[in-house]
Short mmCIF file of C-alpha atoms in Angstrom, two decimals:
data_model
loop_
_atom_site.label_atom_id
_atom_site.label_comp_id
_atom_site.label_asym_id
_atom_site.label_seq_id
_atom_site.Cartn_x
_atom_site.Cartn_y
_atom_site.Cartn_z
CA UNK A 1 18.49 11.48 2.12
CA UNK A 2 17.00 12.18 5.82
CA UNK A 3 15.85 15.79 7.02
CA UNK A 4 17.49 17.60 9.20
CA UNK A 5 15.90 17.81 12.48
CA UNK A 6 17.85 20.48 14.75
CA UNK A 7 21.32 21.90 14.94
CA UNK A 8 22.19 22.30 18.73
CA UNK A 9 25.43 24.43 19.77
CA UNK A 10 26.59 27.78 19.44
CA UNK A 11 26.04 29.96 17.13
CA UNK A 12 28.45 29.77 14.38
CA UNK A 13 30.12 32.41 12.22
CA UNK A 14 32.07 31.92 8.83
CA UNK A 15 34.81 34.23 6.84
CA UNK A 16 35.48 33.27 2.81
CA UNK A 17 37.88 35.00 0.94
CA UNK A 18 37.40 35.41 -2.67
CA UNK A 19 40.95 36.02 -5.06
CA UNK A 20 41.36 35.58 -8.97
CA UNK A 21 43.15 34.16 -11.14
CA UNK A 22 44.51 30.44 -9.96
CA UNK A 23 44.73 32.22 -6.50
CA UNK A 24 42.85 29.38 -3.63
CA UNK A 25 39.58 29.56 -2.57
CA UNK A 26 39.98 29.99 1.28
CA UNK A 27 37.85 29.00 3.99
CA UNK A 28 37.27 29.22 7.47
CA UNK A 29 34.86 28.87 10.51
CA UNK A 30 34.92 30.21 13.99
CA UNK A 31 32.53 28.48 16.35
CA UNK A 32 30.77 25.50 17.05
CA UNK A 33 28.52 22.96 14.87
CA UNK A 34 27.30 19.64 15.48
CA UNK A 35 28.46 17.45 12.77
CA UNK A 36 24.88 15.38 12.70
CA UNK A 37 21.87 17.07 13.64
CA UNK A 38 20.38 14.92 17.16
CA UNK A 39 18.27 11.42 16.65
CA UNK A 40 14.51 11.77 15.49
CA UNK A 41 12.37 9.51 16.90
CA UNK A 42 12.33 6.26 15.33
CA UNK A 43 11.00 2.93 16.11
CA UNK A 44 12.88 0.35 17.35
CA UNK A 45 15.23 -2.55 15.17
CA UNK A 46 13.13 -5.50 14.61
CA UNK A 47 9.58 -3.78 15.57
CA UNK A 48 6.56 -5.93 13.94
CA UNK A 49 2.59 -5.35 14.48
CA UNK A 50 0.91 -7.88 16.43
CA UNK A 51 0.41 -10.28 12.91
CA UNK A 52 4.04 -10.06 12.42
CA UNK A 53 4.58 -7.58 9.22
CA UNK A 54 7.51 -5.45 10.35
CA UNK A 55 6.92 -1.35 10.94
CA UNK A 56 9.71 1.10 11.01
CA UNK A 57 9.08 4.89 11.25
CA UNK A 58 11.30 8.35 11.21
CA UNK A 59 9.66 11.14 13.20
CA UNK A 60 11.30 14.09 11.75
CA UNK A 61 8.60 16.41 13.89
CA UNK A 62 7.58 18.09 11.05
CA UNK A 63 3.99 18.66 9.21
CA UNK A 64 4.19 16.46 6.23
CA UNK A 65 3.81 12.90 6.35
CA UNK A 66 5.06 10.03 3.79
CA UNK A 67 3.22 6.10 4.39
CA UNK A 68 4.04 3.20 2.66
CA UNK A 69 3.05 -0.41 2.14
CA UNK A 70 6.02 -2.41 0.90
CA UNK A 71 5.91 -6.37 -0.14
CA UNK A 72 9.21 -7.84 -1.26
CA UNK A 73 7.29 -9.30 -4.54
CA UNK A 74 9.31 -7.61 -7.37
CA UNK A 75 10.18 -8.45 -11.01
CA UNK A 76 13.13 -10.68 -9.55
CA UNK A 77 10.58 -13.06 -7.90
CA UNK A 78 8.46 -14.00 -10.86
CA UNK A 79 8.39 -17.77 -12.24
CA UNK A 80 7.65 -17.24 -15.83
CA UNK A 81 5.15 -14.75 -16.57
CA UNK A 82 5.47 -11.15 -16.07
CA UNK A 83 2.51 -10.66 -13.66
CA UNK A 84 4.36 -7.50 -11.23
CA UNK A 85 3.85 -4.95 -13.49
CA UNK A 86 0.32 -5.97 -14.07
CA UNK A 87 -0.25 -6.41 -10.17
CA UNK A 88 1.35 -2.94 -9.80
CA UNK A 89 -1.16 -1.20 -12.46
CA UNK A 90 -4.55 -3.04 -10.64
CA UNK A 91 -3.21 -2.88 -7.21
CA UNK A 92 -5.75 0.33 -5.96
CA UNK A 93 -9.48 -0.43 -7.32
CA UNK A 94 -12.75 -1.56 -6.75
CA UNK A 95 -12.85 -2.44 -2.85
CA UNK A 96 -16.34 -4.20 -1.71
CA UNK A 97 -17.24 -1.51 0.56
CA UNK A 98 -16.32 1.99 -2.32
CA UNK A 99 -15.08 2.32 -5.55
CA UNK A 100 -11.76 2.89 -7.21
CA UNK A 101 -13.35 6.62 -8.00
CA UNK A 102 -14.13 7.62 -4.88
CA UNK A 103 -10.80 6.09 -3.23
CA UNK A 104 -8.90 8.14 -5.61
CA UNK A 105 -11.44 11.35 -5.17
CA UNK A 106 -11.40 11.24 -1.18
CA UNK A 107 -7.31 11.62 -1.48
CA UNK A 108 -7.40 14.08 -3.97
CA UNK A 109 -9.79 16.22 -1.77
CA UNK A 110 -7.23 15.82 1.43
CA UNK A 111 -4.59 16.91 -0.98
CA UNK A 112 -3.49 13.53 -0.32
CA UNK A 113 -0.82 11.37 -3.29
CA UNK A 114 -1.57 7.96 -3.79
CA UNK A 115 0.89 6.11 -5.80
CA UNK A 116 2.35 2.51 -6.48
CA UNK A 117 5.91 1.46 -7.22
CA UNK A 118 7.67 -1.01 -9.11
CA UNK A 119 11.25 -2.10 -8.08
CA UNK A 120 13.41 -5.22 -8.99
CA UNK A 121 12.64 -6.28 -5.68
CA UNK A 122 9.67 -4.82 -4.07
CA UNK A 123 5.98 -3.79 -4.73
CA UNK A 124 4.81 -0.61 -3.24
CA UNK A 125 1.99 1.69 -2.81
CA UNK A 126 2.24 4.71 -1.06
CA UNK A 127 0.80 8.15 0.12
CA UNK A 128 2.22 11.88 1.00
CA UNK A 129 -0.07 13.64 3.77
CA UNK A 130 -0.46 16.01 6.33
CA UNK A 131 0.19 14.15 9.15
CA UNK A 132 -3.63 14.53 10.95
CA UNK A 133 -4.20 12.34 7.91
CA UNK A 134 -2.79 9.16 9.61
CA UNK A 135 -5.89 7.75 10.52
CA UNK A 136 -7.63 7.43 6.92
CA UNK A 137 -4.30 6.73 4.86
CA UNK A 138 -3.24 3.90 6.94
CA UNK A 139 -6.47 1.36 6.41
CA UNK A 140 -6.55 2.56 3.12
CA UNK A 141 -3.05 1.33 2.22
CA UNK A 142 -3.73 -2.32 3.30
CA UNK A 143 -7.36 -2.34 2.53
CA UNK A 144 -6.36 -1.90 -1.63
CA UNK A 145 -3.38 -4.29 -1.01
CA UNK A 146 -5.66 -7.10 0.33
CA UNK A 147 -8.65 -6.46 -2.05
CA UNK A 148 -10.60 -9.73 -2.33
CA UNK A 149 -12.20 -8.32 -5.36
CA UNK A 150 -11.19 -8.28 -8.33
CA UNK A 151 -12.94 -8.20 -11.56
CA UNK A 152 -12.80 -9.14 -15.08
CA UNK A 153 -12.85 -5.70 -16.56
CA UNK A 154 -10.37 -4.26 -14.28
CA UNK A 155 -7.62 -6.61 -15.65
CA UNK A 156 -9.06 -5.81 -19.07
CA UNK A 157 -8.68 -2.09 -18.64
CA UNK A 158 -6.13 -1.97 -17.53
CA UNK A 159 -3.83 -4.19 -20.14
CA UNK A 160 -3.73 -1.28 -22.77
CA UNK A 161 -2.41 1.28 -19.98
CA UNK A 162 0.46 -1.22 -18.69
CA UNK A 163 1.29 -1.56 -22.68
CA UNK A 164 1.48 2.00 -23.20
CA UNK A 165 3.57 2.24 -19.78
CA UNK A 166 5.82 -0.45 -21.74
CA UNK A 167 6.45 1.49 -24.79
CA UNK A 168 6.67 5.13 -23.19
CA UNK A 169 9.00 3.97 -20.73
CA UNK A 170 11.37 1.84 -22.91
CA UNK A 171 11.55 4.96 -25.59
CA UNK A 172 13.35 6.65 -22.95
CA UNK A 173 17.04 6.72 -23.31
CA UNK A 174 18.07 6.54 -19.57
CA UNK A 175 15.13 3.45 -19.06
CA UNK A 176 16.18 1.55 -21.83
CA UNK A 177 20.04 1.96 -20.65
CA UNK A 178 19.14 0.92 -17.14
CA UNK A 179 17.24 -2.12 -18.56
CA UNK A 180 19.34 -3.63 -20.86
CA UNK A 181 22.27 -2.65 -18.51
CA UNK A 182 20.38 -4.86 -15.71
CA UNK A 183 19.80 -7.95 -18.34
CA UNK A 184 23.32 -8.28 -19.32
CA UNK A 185 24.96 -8.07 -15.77
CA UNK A 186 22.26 -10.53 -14.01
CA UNK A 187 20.61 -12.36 -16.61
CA UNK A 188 17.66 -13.60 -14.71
CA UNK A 189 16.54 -12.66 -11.00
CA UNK A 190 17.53 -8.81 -11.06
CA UNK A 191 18.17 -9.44 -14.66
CA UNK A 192 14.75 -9.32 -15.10
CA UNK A 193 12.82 -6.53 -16.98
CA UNK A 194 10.51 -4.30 -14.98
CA UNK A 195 7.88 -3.90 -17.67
CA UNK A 196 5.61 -6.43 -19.02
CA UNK A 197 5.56 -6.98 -23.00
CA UNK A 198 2.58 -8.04 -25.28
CA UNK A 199 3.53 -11.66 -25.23
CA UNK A 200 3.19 -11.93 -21.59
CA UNK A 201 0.05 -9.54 -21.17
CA UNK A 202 -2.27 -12.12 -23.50
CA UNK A 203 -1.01 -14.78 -21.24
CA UNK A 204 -1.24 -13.16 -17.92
CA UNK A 205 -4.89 -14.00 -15.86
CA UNK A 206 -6.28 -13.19 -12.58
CA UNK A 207 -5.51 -16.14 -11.30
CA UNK A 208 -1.94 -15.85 -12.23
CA UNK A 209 -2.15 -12.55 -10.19
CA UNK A 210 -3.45 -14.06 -7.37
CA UNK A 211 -0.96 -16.77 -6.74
CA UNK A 212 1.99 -14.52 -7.13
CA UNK A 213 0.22 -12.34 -4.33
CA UNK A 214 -0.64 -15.34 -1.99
CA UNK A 215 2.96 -16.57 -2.42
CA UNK A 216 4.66 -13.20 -1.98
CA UNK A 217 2.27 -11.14 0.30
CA UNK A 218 3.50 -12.63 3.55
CA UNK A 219 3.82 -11.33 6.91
CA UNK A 220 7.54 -11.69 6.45
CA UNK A 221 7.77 -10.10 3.08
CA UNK A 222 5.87 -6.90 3.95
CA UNK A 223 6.84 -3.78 6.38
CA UNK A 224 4.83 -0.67 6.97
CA UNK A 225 7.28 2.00 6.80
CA UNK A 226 6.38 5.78 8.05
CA UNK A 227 8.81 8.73 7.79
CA UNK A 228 6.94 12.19 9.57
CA UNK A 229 5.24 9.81 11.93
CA UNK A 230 4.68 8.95 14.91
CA UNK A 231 5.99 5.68 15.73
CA UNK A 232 3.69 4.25 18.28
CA UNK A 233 0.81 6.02 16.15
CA UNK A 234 1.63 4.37 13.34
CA UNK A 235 2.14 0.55 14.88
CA UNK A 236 -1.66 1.64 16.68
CA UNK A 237 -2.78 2.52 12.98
CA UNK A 238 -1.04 -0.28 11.29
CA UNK A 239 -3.00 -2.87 14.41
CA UNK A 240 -6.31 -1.75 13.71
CA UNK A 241 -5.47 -1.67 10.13
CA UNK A 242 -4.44 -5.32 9.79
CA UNK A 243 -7.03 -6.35 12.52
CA UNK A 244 -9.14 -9.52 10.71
CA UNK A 245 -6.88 -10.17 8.36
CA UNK A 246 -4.23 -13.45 8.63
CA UNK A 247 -1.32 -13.72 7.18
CA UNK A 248 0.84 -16.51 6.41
CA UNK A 249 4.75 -16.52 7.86
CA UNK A 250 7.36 -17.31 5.76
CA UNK A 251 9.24 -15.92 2.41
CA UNK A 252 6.33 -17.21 0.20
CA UNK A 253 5.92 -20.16 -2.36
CA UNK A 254 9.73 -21.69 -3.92
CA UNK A 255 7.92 -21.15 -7.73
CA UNK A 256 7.76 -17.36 -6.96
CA UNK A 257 11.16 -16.98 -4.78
CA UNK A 258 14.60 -16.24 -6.36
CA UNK A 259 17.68 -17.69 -5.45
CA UNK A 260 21.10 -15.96 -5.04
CA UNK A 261 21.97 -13.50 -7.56
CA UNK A 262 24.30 -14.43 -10.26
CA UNK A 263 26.42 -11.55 -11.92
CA UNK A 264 27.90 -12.44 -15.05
CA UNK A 265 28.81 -9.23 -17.71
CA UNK A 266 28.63 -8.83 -20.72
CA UNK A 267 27.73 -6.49 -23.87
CA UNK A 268 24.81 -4.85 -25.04
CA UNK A 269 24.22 -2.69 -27.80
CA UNK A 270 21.18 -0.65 -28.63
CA UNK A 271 20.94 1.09 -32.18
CA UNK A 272 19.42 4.55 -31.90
CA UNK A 273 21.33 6.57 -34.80
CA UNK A 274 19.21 9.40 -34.55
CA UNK A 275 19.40 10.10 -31.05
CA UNK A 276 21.56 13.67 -30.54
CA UNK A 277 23.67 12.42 -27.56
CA UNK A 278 24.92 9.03 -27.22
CA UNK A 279 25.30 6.94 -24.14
CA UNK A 280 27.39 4.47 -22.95
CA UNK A 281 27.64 2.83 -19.51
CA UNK A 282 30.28 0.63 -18.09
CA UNK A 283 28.74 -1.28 -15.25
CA UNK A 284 30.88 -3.66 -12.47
CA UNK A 285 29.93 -6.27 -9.96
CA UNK A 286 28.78 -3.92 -6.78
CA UNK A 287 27.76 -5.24 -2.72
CA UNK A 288 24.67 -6.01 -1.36
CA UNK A 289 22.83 -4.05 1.14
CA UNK A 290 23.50 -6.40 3.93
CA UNK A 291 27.63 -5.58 3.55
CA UNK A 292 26.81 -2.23 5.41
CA UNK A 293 30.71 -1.34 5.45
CA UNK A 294 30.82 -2.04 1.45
CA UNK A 295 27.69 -0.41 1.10
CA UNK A 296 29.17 2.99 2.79
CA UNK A 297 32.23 2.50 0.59
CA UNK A 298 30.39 2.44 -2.59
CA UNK A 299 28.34 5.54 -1.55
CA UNK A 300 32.20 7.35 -0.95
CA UNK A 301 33.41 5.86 -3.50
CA UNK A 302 31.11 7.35 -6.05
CA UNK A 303 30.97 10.74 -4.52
CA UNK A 304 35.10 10.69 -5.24
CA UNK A 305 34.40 9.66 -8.61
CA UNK A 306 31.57 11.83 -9.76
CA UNK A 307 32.15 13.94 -12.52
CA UNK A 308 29.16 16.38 -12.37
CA UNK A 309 29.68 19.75 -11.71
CA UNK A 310 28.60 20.60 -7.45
CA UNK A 311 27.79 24.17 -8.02
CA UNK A 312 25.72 26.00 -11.27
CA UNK A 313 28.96 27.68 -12.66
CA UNK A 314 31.45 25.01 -11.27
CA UNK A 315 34.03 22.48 -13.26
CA UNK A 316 33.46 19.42 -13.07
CA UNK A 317 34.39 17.30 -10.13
CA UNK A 318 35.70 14.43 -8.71
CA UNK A 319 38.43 12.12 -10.21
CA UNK A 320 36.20 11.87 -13.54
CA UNK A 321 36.05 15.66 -13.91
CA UNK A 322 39.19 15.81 -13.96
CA UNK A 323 39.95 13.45 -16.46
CA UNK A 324 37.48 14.66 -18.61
CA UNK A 325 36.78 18.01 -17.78
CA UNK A 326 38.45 19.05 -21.78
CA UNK A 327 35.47 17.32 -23.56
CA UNK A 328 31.62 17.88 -24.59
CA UNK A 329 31.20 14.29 -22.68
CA UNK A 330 29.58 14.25 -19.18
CA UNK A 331 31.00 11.67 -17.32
CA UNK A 332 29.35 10.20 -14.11
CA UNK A 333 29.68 7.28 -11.61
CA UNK A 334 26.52 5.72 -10.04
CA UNK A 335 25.88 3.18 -7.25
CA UNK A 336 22.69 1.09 -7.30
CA UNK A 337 22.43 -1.62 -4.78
CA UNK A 338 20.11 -4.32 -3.89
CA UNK A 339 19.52 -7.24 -0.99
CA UNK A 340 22.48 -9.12 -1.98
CA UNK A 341 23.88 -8.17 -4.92
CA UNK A 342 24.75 -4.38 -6.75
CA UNK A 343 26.22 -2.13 -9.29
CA UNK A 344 28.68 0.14 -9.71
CA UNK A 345 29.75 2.07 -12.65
CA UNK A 346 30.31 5.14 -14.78
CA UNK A 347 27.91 6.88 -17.05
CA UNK A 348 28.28 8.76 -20.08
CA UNK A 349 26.51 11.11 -22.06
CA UNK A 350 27.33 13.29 -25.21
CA UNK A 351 28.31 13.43 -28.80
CA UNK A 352 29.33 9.67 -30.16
CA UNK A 353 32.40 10.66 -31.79
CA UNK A 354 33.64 11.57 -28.37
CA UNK A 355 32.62 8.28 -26.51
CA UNK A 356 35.64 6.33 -26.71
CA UNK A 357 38.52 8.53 -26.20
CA UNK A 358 36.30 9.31 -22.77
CA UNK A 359 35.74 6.12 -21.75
CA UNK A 360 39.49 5.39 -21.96
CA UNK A 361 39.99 8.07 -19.33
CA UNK A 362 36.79 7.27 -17.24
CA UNK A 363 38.14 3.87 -16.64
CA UNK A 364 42.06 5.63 -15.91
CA UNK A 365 40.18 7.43 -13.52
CA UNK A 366 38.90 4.71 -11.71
CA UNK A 367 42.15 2.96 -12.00
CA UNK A 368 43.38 5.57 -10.19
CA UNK A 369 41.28 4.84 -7.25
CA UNK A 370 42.80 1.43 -7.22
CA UNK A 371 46.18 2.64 -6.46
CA UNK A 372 46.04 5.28 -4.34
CA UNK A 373 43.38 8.33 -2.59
CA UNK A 374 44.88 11.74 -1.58
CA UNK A 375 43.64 12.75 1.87
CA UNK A 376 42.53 15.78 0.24
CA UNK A 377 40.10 13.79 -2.16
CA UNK A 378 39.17 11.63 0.61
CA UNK A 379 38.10 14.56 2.90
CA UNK A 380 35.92 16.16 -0.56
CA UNK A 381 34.56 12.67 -1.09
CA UNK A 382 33.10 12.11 2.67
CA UNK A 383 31.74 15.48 2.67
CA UNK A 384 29.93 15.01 -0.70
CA UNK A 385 28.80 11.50 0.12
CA UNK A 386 26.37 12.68 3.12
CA UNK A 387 25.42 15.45 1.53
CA UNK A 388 24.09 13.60 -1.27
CA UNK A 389 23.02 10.49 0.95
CA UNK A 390 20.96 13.29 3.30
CA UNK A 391 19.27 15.49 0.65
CA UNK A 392 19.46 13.54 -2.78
CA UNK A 393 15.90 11.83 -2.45
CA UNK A 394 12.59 13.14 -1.71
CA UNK A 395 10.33 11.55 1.51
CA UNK A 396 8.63 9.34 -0.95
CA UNK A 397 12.14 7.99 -2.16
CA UNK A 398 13.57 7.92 1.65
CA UNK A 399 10.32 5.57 2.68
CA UNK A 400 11.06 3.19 -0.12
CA UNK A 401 15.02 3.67 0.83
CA UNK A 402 13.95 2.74 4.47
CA UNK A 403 12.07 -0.74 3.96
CA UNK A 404 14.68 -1.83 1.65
CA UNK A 405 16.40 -1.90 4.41
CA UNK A 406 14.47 -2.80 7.06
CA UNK A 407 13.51 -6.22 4.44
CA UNK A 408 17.08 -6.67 4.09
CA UNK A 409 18.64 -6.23 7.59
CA UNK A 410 15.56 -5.92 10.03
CA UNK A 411 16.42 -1.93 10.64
CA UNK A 412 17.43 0.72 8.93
CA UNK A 413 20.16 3.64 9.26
CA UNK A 414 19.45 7.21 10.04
CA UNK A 415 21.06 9.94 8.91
CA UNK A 416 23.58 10.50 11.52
CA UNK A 417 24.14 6.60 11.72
CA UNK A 418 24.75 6.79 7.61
CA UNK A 419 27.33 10.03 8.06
CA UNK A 420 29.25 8.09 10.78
CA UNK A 421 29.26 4.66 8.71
CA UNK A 422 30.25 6.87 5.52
CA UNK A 423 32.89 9.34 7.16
CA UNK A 424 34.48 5.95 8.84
CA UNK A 425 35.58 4.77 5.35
CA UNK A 426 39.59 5.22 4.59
CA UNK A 427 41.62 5.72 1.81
CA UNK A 428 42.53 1.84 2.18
CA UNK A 429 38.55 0.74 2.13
CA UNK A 430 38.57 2.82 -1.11
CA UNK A 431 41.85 1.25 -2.87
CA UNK A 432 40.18 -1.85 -1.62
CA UNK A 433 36.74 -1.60 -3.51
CA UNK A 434 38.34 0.01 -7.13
CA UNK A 435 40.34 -3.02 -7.26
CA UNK A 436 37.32 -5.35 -6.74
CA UNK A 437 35.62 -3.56 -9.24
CA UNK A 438 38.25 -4.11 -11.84
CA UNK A 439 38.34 -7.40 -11.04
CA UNK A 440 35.03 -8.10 -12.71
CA UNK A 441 33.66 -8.74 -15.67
CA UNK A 442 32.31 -5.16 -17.14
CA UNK A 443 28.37 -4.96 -18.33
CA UNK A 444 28.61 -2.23 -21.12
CA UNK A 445 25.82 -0.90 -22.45
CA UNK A 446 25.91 1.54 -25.95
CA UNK A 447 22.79 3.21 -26.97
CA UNK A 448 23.16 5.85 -30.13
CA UNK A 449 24.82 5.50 -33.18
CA UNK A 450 26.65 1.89 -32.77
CA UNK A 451 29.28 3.00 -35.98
CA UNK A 452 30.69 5.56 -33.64
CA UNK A 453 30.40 3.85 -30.49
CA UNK A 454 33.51 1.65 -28.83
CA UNK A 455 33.03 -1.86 -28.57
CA UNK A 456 33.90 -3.46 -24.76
CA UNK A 457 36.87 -4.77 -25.92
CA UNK A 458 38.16 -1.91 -27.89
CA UNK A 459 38.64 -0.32 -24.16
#
């Protein structure tokens, strides 16, 4: 998840020994290394610009830069309408002072990205830069978030696009999963879809638009977030940036806020006979991101489940690789987690006929994990949880990753903070959160051929 910044120490030196047959793989390393690389610079917990929106940035020292303008005004905080995924498609064009073409043609010539994000939670719109580039991305970031203009035919235009975003998305296997896997554990809130249908886009008007932004766009619901950045560069850039503009304090309007999550459970099944590889996810009640020790738990957790293979030619690992290493099913465990609320499950993929005597063992598997964790598996699963946590998202992904914290808990973790929190979880803290996760009601989703797929209860 974070870069590496430095490795201080001696130099080390390593010996592996190779054998055949169901001879050991054997290991060892003479010499020194740092187990976390030192502290980048970073700004400070609770940091805000002089109007109040919060800024956190991660100087990794290096050339590239990632930016980001993040509003907690997500699909969870609509009232009735489905107005984020329309704000999302409109939120760069026309400003009073240039047009949408030449904002998009004066990035493209820096070799600039410009993008915008749509989460459960948060809005976003972002950039990738070289980081002498500070100075133009910055103003215009906020200047396309508070646009004053906003015409007729840019709504109009863009309606067909956010259909055809609907439809693409939702014909892909892995959305649709996620989606419907989302709806049956939460119902409303976080149960709520992240594309907009044709019912709602007739309905939807600028002035919908606009009082979803004036109730969610907030100094308290936005932080600028910087990672390859200077941090007091980027609260000087984010000043002048914001300078003129007020902001109103607060979480935003009660019609657009959402209460606690819910989790309930549930079935779902989604008829796609034609489809060559079925799939079928088991989903359980997960932690929020403000449990930070949970959090870390669920990370190790899943990294001692996981049932992907770590290396090209490897078997599978983890406790689900080994339970289902003898079939054509791939069996994985995922962790997605959110302010106050999460999921946690297991993920298959492969040939229908095959689903259910899997699933049997998937869920053995993580029964398993309920009663007891070798120290063996528990060493594997620390050492695979930072490496994934470090380097399993790209700088856009770790910006977004950043103010989803920083909303949540006012800071944010870096990687050396995250490989202590994670390599601090025991054996007991693992026993601990299987059984919790049995202990709820199971979301299942099926998507394939529903003759040959297992009902929830069958399991």
């Amino acid at each position: 998840m974070y870069g590496r910044v430095g490795v201080v120490g001696r130099q080390a030196t390593q010996k592996r020994g190779y054998a055949i047959g169901s001879s050991p793989v054997t290991y060892s390393r003479v010499g020194d290394q740092v187990a976390v690389a030192p502290l980048a610079q970073r700004t400070s917990a609770g940091a805000r610009l002089d109007n109040g929106v919060r800024v956190a940035a991660l100087d990794g020292r290096g050339a590239a830069s990632s930016v980001a303008l993040v509003i907690n005004a997500g699909t969870r905080h609509e009232a009735s309408l489905q107005v984020a995924h329309v704000l999302k498609a409109t939120l760069v064009r026309a400003r009073p002072s240039d047009t949408f073409v030449r904002t998009v043609r004066e990035f493209e010539l820096r070799g600039n990205t410009l993008h915008t994000a749509l989460s459960r939670e948060n809005l976003l719109i972002g950039s990738s830069f070289l980081r002498d580039d500070l100075v133009d991305v910055v103003p215009a970031l906020v200047s396309n978030v508070f646009n004053p203009s906003f015409h007729a035919y840019e709504l109009l235009d863009a309606l067909p696009l956010i259909a055809a975003e609907t439809q693409s998305s939702l014909a892909d296997p892995i959305t649709a999963v996620e989606d419907a896997l989302h709806q049956t554990a939460f119902r409303r809130g976080l149960g709520r879809t992240l594309f907009a249908n044709d019912a709602s886009l007739h309905k939807v008007t600028r002035a919908d638009l606009k009082a979803f932004a004036e109730a969610r766009f907030t100094a308290d619901n936005i932080v600028l977030v910087g990672t390859g950045v200077s941090p007091d560069e980027l609260v000087a850039q984010g000043n002048k940036a914001f300078a003129g503009l007020a902001l109103s304090t607060g979480s935003g309007s009660s019609a657009y806020a959402s209460g606690p999550t819910t989790y309930f459970g549930g079935e779902t099944r989604l008829s796609a006979p034609g489809t060559s590889s079925a799939r079928f996810v088991i989903g359980f009640k997960g932690v929020g991101l403000a449990d930070g020790k949970a959090h870390a738990t669920q990370l190790v957790l899943r990294a001692l489940l996981e049932g992907a293979p770590r290396a090209k030619w490897g078997s599978a690992s983890g406790l689900l690789g080994r339970a289902t290493a003898d079939n054509a099913v791939l069996a994985s465990a995922f962790s997605t987690t959110y302010s106050d609320a999460g999921l946690f499950g297991l993920n298959l993929v492969g040939p229908a006929d095959h689903i259910a005597s899997v699933a049997k063992k998937a869920i053995s598997a993580l029964q398993s994990a309920a009663s007891s964790v070798s120290d063996a598996d528990l060493r594997r699963a620390h050492k695979a949880a930072i490496v994934d946590a470090e380097f399993g998202s790209t700088s856009d992904e770790l910006t977004a990753d950043i103010a989803k914290q920083v909303l949540v808990t006012g800071s944010f973790l870096t990687a050396a903070e995250l490989a202590s929190a994670i390599s601090s979880v025991t054996a007991a803290d693992l026993v601990s959160a299987a059984q919790a996760l049995l202990s709820s009601k199971a979301s299942v989703v099926a998507y394939g051929d529903l003759n040959k797929l297992p009902y929830a209860d069958e399991l």
